[in-house]
Amino acid sequence: MREDFSGIREEVEAAPDGWASARLADGGETMFFCEPDRRKFRPERGQIWKRFLRVDAEVTAETETPVEIWWFVKDKTGRYYQDVRSETLLPGERRTLTIPLDAGSGRWRAVGHRADWSALEAATVFTVGWKLRSDGAAEVRFSPPRFEGERHEPEFQIIGWDPPRRMELYRRTAMRFELSREYFNPFDPGEISIDAEVSCPDGSKVLVPAFFSREHRRRFDFSGEIVEPVGRPYWEVRFTPTQNGRHRIRLLVTDSSTGEAQTFSSFETEFEVAAGEKPRRGFVRRDGRGENFFCFDNGEGFFPIGLNIHTNIDLRSETAFGYPPLGDGGTRDYDEYFRRCAEYGINCVEIWMAAWTFAIEWSCERTDYYGLGRYNLVNAWRLDYLIGEAERLGIYIHLVLDNHGKISSTSDPEWKDSPYNLKGEFAAANGACLESAGEFFRSIGDGNPTAEYYRRRNRYIAARWGAETAVFAFELWSENDLTDEFQANYDASHVTRHLDWASKELRKLDSGKHLMTTHVCSDFNNNLRRKRLWEPELFEYVASDAYYDTNSATRFVELLRRHRAGMNEFKRPTLVTEFGGSSGGGAVGRIVADIHSGLWGSYFLGLAGTPFLWWHDFALEPERGRHYRGFADFIAGIDRGDPAWKLSEPAVPAPDQNTRLEAMVLTRPGERLGWVFRHEPMYSYPLTEKEMPVVVHAAGVPLPGLGTGAVVFYDPLSGKVVERREISAEERAAGRLMLPDFRIDIAFKLEEHE
């Protein structure tokens, strides 16, 4: 630790011998401390192996009263621990003060939070100081503090490992335990690596990585959300069984903390897996019946009705829609987002592990981050909380591991603050290893420090969230093509090789074998220009943007038609995860038209899910939420992934010269679904539906081969039934389904008996 001494009111310079003085002018209390340069502070491996923290202290002879002294330490975030005991120095006395660093000493008491002292705190001590109390004027001199003595390493033991004897099919089970030993960096598998080996009924074995963590709690005050650590750290294994029957499980441990690898294993136990009273659906997979859709492990189809909640403080929304400043309510904001999503039928949201949201690794310049190789447990808890709430409400998380700005110096640039950046102000503290952002995708393979840090972080992500069925998929990068030197890296296949390597590494660690992809900006044409990004065999669907020039005559439904046709080249599901006019938004009527036509158009045209609107605050206002609710109610219970469905777009005669109608119809044996809509409102949706005149006496929708049966017409906005009736003989003879009156659009479900 560098000896930079400070006092409460002013910085104190050390004397030539390295000592510095603290003064109590008229008695009372003061605090005196030293800390290193924050820009260069990085935990030192040797520090955790020291048993004691020591300092030489003396009370000058001129002092007339004894001085009572307490130790205190803080991490760089400011979490404070104080010695429960004090020592008293007499005038003229010089003594070495000593406090043990091990967790079992009982000397350290948390102040202002509830986290127990552990090696995690000992390794990240940033501030060392002393609280002084005297009844009269006093002066105390301190030497630089030092870490001394060797810790006793106890015999290795796994404590509290007790897996349950029964688990539920497709339900995550968390198994916690502790170790008798502590570690300098428990996030580094090169120091301590723990996996649960699960032997499945079919003879296969699954390795599930364990992760290091601790409990947290949240509270709120005028400044926003505060998340604080609680209690002792622990290790945890999360596992979701995908097979019924008898399983076996044990822990496999490799401890390399002393330089020589030691291996240990727990006892092996058995557990039985069976379906619960309310059967669960499992993980989301690519539907094997065709090229375009998703399903669950149990075979039930999944059609994401999506929204992009990349942040809870979207400054672009403030600009685009004139919102007042959006305060940061932390996870409480997501409580409200998710409540409304569930109310409106939105079942999938995109969440970013961005530096300003839920990243676990970033520059130590920011609170709770420690540079490369140590993880932000506050954000990990926040993401745990979000996933738990999403699961409770039936919402699935499209989890983005990295956004392009992290390695961009030009587009939404964050490279200046990246923990990888060797030229950054906090490079030394971060353990940085890259001269430029463009090097990132050229860094793969064993022995490469960038690749090793990236792999370690992804191991933690897989360990902590790989068993979550509420995680729909992992998107490795958002707008991959906006990273520095992208074109050169793409042309030289560096990006593709990196994505192939990264996806395979993640798949090995991910016990849930989640879907994976990457993503590019703009619209589907950019996907086609960058199509080699989806060469990695583990990328089972294609993600894209769908922005366009809102000053043009283009309607979003037309863009979706072109999107679907162009993306057929990939022969796999395609999902639009960003859209909403241009990248800067658009007029309210245009964005609402995009929402409405995006929902219905994506379903009929065969996208894998609805487009995910970028402007989530806009979408979740009640006037917009009803568009989602009506659509969700209409498609409920329909198996869109059935390859028997065939799309047609029959020409619908115009009822008058001012009205242009279009139709999309899905047909499979015995069943038809249809959406009939006016052309104009899909360009700019009216503020109120009553602005549009009623479409009267429409000539109907051509449906060749129309047979006997029943038809139900729905209002797409409310989801309510408009009319229910039998198909008439006249309609069957004409091959034309007559429509009830409507203003903007109407949908129908038709069941035929022959």
PDB file of N, CA, C and O in Angstrom, residues 281-306:
ATOM      1  N   ARG A 281     -42.234 -25.550 -18.421  1.00  0.00           N
ATOM      2  CA  ARG A 281     -41.989 -25.686 -19.866  1.00  0.00           C
ATOM      3  C   ARG A 281     -40.516 -25.864 -20.223  1.00  0.00           C
ATOM      4  O   ARG A 281     -40.196 -26.297 -21.319  1.00  0.00           O
ATOM      5  N   GLY A 282     -39.605 -25.480 -19.320  1.00  0.00           N
ATOM      6  CA  GLY A 282     -38.188 -25.654 -19.593  1.00  0.00           C
ATOM      7  C   GLY A 282     -37.565 -24.451 -20.270  1.00  0.00           C
ATOM      8  O   GLY A 282     -38.070 -23.332 -20.217  1.00  0.00           O
ATOM      9  N   PHE A 283     -36.417 -24.689 -20.911  1.00  0.00           N
ATOM     10  CA  PHE A 283     -35.670 -23.632 -21.594  1.00  0.00           C
ATOM     11  C   PHE A 283     -36.261 -23.368 -22.976  1.00  0.00           C
ATOM     12  O   PHE A 283     -36.923 -24.229 -23.565  1.00  0.00           O
ATOM     13  N   VAL A 284     -35.976 -22.175 -23.499  1.00  0.00           N
ATOM     14  CA  VAL A 284     -36.386 -21.837 -24.860  1.00  0.00           C
ATOM     15  C   VAL A 284     -35.371 -22.431 -25.832  1.00  0.00           C
ATOM     16  O   VAL A 284     -34.160 -22.297 -25.638  1.00  0.00           O
ATOM     17  N   ARG A 285     -35.886 -23.074 -26.873  1.00  0.00           N
ATOM     18  CA  ARG A 285     -35.044 -23.681 -27.904  1.00  0.00           C
ATOM     19  C   ARG A 285     -35.499 -23.205 -29.291  1.00  0.00           C
ATOM     20  O   ARG A 285     -36.563 -22.627 -29.443  1.00  0.00           O
ATOM     21  N   ARG A 286     -34.714 -23.515 -30.270  1.00  0.00           N
ATOM     22  CA  ARG A 286     -35.145 -23.340 -31.660  1.00  0.00           C
ATOM     23  C   ARG A 286     -36.107 -24.470 -31.997  1.00  0.00           C
ATOM     24  O   ARG A 286     -35.833 -25.637 -31.713  1.00  0.00           O
ATOM     25  N   ASP A 287     -37.235 -24.123 -32.572  1.00  0.00           N
ATOM     26  CA  ASP A 287     -38.250 -25.118 -32.913  1.00  0.00           C
ATOM     27  C   ASP A 287     -37.749 -25.983 -34.073  1.00  0.00           C
ATOM     28  O   ASP A 287     -37.517 -25.479 -35.178  1.00  0.00           O
ATOM     29  N   GLY A 288     -37.594 -27.272 -33.829  1.00  0.00           N
ATOM     30  CA  GLY A 288     -37.040 -28.164 -34.845  1.00  0.00           C
ATOM     31  C   GLY A 288     -37.992 -28.495 -35.977  1.00  0.00           C
ATOM     32  O   GLY A 288     -37.592 -29.134 -36.958  1.00  0.00           O
ATOM     33  N   ARG A 289     -39.249 -28.052 -35.894  1.00  0.00           N
ATOM     34  CA  ARG A 289     -40.217 -28.385 -36.946  1.00  0.00           C
ATOM     35  C   ARG A 289     -40.057 -27.515 -38.187  1.00  0.00           C
ATOM     36  O   ARG A 289     -40.639 -27.814 -39.237  1.00  0.00           O
ATOM     37  N   GLY A 290     -39.330 -26.428 -38.069  1.00  0.00           N
ATOM     38  CA  GLY A 290     -39.161 -25.530 -39.206  1.00  0.00           C
ATOM     39  C   GLY A 290     -37.965 -24.632 -38.983  1.00  0.00           C
ATOM     40  O   GLY A 290     -37.127 -24.869 -38.115  1.00  0.00           O
ATOM     41  N   GLU A 291     -37.888 -23.567 -39.753  1.00  0.00           N
ATOM     42  CA  GLU A 291     -36.717 -22.696 -39.703  1.00  0.00           C
ATOM     43  C   GLU A 291     -36.942 -21.402 -38.923  1.00  0.00           C
ATOM     44  O   GLU A 291     -35.977 -20.708 -38.624  1.00  0.00           O
ATOM     45  N   ASN A 292     -38.184 -21.092 -38.574  1.00  0.00           N
ATOM     46  CA  ASN A 292     -38.484 -19.714 -38.213  1.00  0.00           C
ATOM     47  C   ASN A 292     -38.812 -19.417 -36.761  1.00  0.00           C
ATOM     48  O   ASN A 292     -38.872 -18.256 -36.390  1.00  0.00           O
ATOM     49  N   PHE A 293     -39.037 -20.430 -35.912  1.00  0.00           N
ATOM     50  CA  PHE A 293     -39.662 -20.132 -34.630  1.00  0.00           C
ATOM     51  C   PHE A 293     -38.951 -20.796 -33.457  1.00  0.00           C
ATOM     52  O   PHE A 293     -38.015 -21.563 -33.628  1.00  0.00           O
ATOM     53  N   PHE A 294     -39.451 -20.452 -32.244  1.00  0.00           N
ATOM     54  CA  PHE A 294     -38.909 -20.973 -30.997  1.00  0.00           C
ATOM     55  C   PHE A 294     -39.948 -21.841 -30.298  1.00  0.00           C
ATOM     56  O   PHE A 294     -41.154 -21.722 -30.532  1.00  0.00           O
ATOM     57  N   CYS A 295     -39.440 -22.703 -29.412  1.00  0.00           N
ATOM     58  CA  CYS A 295     -40.325 -23.515 -28.581  1.00  0.00           C
ATOM     59  C   CYS A 295     -39.616 -23.782 -27.253  1.00  0.00           C
ATOM     60  O   CYS A 295     -38.438 -23.473 -27.086  1.00  0.00           O
ATOM     61  N   PHE A 296     -40.349 -24.366 -26.314  1.00  0.00           N
ATOM     62  CA  PHE A 296     -39.779 -24.768 -25.031  1.00  0.00           C
ATOM     63  C   PHE A 296     -39.362 -26.231 -25.074  1.00  0.00           C
ATOM     64  O   PHE A 296     -39.702 -26.972 -26.001  1.00  0.00           O
ATOM     65  N   ASP A 297     -38.645 -26.637 -24.034  1.00  0.00           N
ATOM     66  CA  ASP A 297     -38.227 -28.033 -23.938  1.00  0.00           C
ATOM     67  C   ASP A 297     -39.404 -28.995 -24.039  1.00  0.00           C
ATOM     68  O   ASP A 297     -39.281 -30.105 -24.568  1.00  0.00           O
ATOM     69  N   ASN A 298     -40.562 -28.599 -23.521  1.00  0.00           N
ATOM     70  CA  ASN A 298     -41.717 -29.497 -23.536  1.00  0.00           C
ATOM     71  C   ASN A 298     -42.455 -29.496 -24.863  1.00  0.00           C
ATOM     72  O   ASN A 298     -43.489 -30.154 -25.007  1.00  0.00           O
ATOM     73  N   GLY A 299     -41.937 -28.745 -25.858  1.00  0.00           N
ATOM     74  CA  GLY A 299     -42.538 -28.722 -27.183  1.00  0.00           C
ATOM     75  C   GLY A 299     -43.509 -27.590 -27.414  1.00  0.00           C
ATOM     76  O   GLY A 299     -43.909 -27.339 -28.557  1.00  0.00           O
ATOM     77  N   GLU A 300     -43.910 -26.896 -26.370  1.00  0.00           N
ATOM     78  CA  GLU A 300     -44.854 -25.782 -26.519  1.00  0.00           C
ATOM     79  C   GLU A 300     -44.170 -24.617 -27.223  1.00  0.00           C
ATOM     80  O   GLU A 300     -43.027 -24.262 -26.920  1.00  0.00           O
ATOM     81  N   GLY A 301     -44.862 -24.000 -28.172  1.00  0.00           N
ATOM     82  CA  GLY A 301     -44.279 -22.899 -28.918  1.00  0.00           C
ATOM     83  C   GLY A 301     -44.099 -21.646 -28.075  1.00  0.00           C
ATOM     84  O   GLY A 301     -44.807 -21.427 -27.092  1.00  0.00           O
ATOM     85  N   PHE A 302     -43.125 -20.833 -28.464  1.00  0.00           N
ATOM     86  CA  PHE A 302     -42.881 -19.560 -27.789  1.00  0.00           C
ATOM     87  C   PHE A 302     -42.731 -18.479 -28.843  1.00  0.00           C
ATOM     88  O   PHE A 302     -41.840 -18.531 -29.690  1.00  0.00           O
ATOM     89  N   PHE A 303     -43.636 -17.499 -28.803  1.00  0.00           N
ATOM     90  CA  PHE A 303     -43.570 -16.348 -29.695  1.00  0.00           C
ATOM     91  C   PHE A 303     -43.317 -15.112 -28.839  1.00  0.00           C
ATOM     92  O   PHE A 303     -44.224 -14.627 -28.163  1.00  0.00           O
ATOM     93  N   PRO A 304     -42.069 -14.607 -28.792  1.00  0.00           N
ATOM     94  CA  PRO A 304     -41.761 -13.455 -27.940  1.00  0.00           C
ATOM     95  C   PRO A 304     -42.541 -12.210 -28.362  1.00  0.00           C
ATOM     96  O   PRO A 304     -42.540 -11.834 -29.537  1.00  0.00           O
ATOM     97  N   ILE A 305     -43.218 -11.605 -27.405  1.00  0.00           N
ATOM     98  CA  ILE A 305     -43.815 -10.281 -27.582  1.00  0.00           C
ATOM     99  C   ILE A 305     -42.897  -9.344 -26.811  1.00  0.00           C
ATOM    100  O   ILE A 305     -42.893  -9.334 -25.582  1.00  0.00           O
ATOM    101  N   GLY A 306     -42.067  -8.589 -27.537  1.00  0.00           N
ATOM    102  CA  GLY A 306     -40.873  -8.038 -26.916  1.00  0.00           C
ATOM    103  C   GLY A 306     -40.818  -6.536 -26.748  1.00  0.00           C
ATOM    104  O   GLY A 306     -41.551  -5.769 -27.379  1.00  0.00           O
TER     105      GLY A 306
END
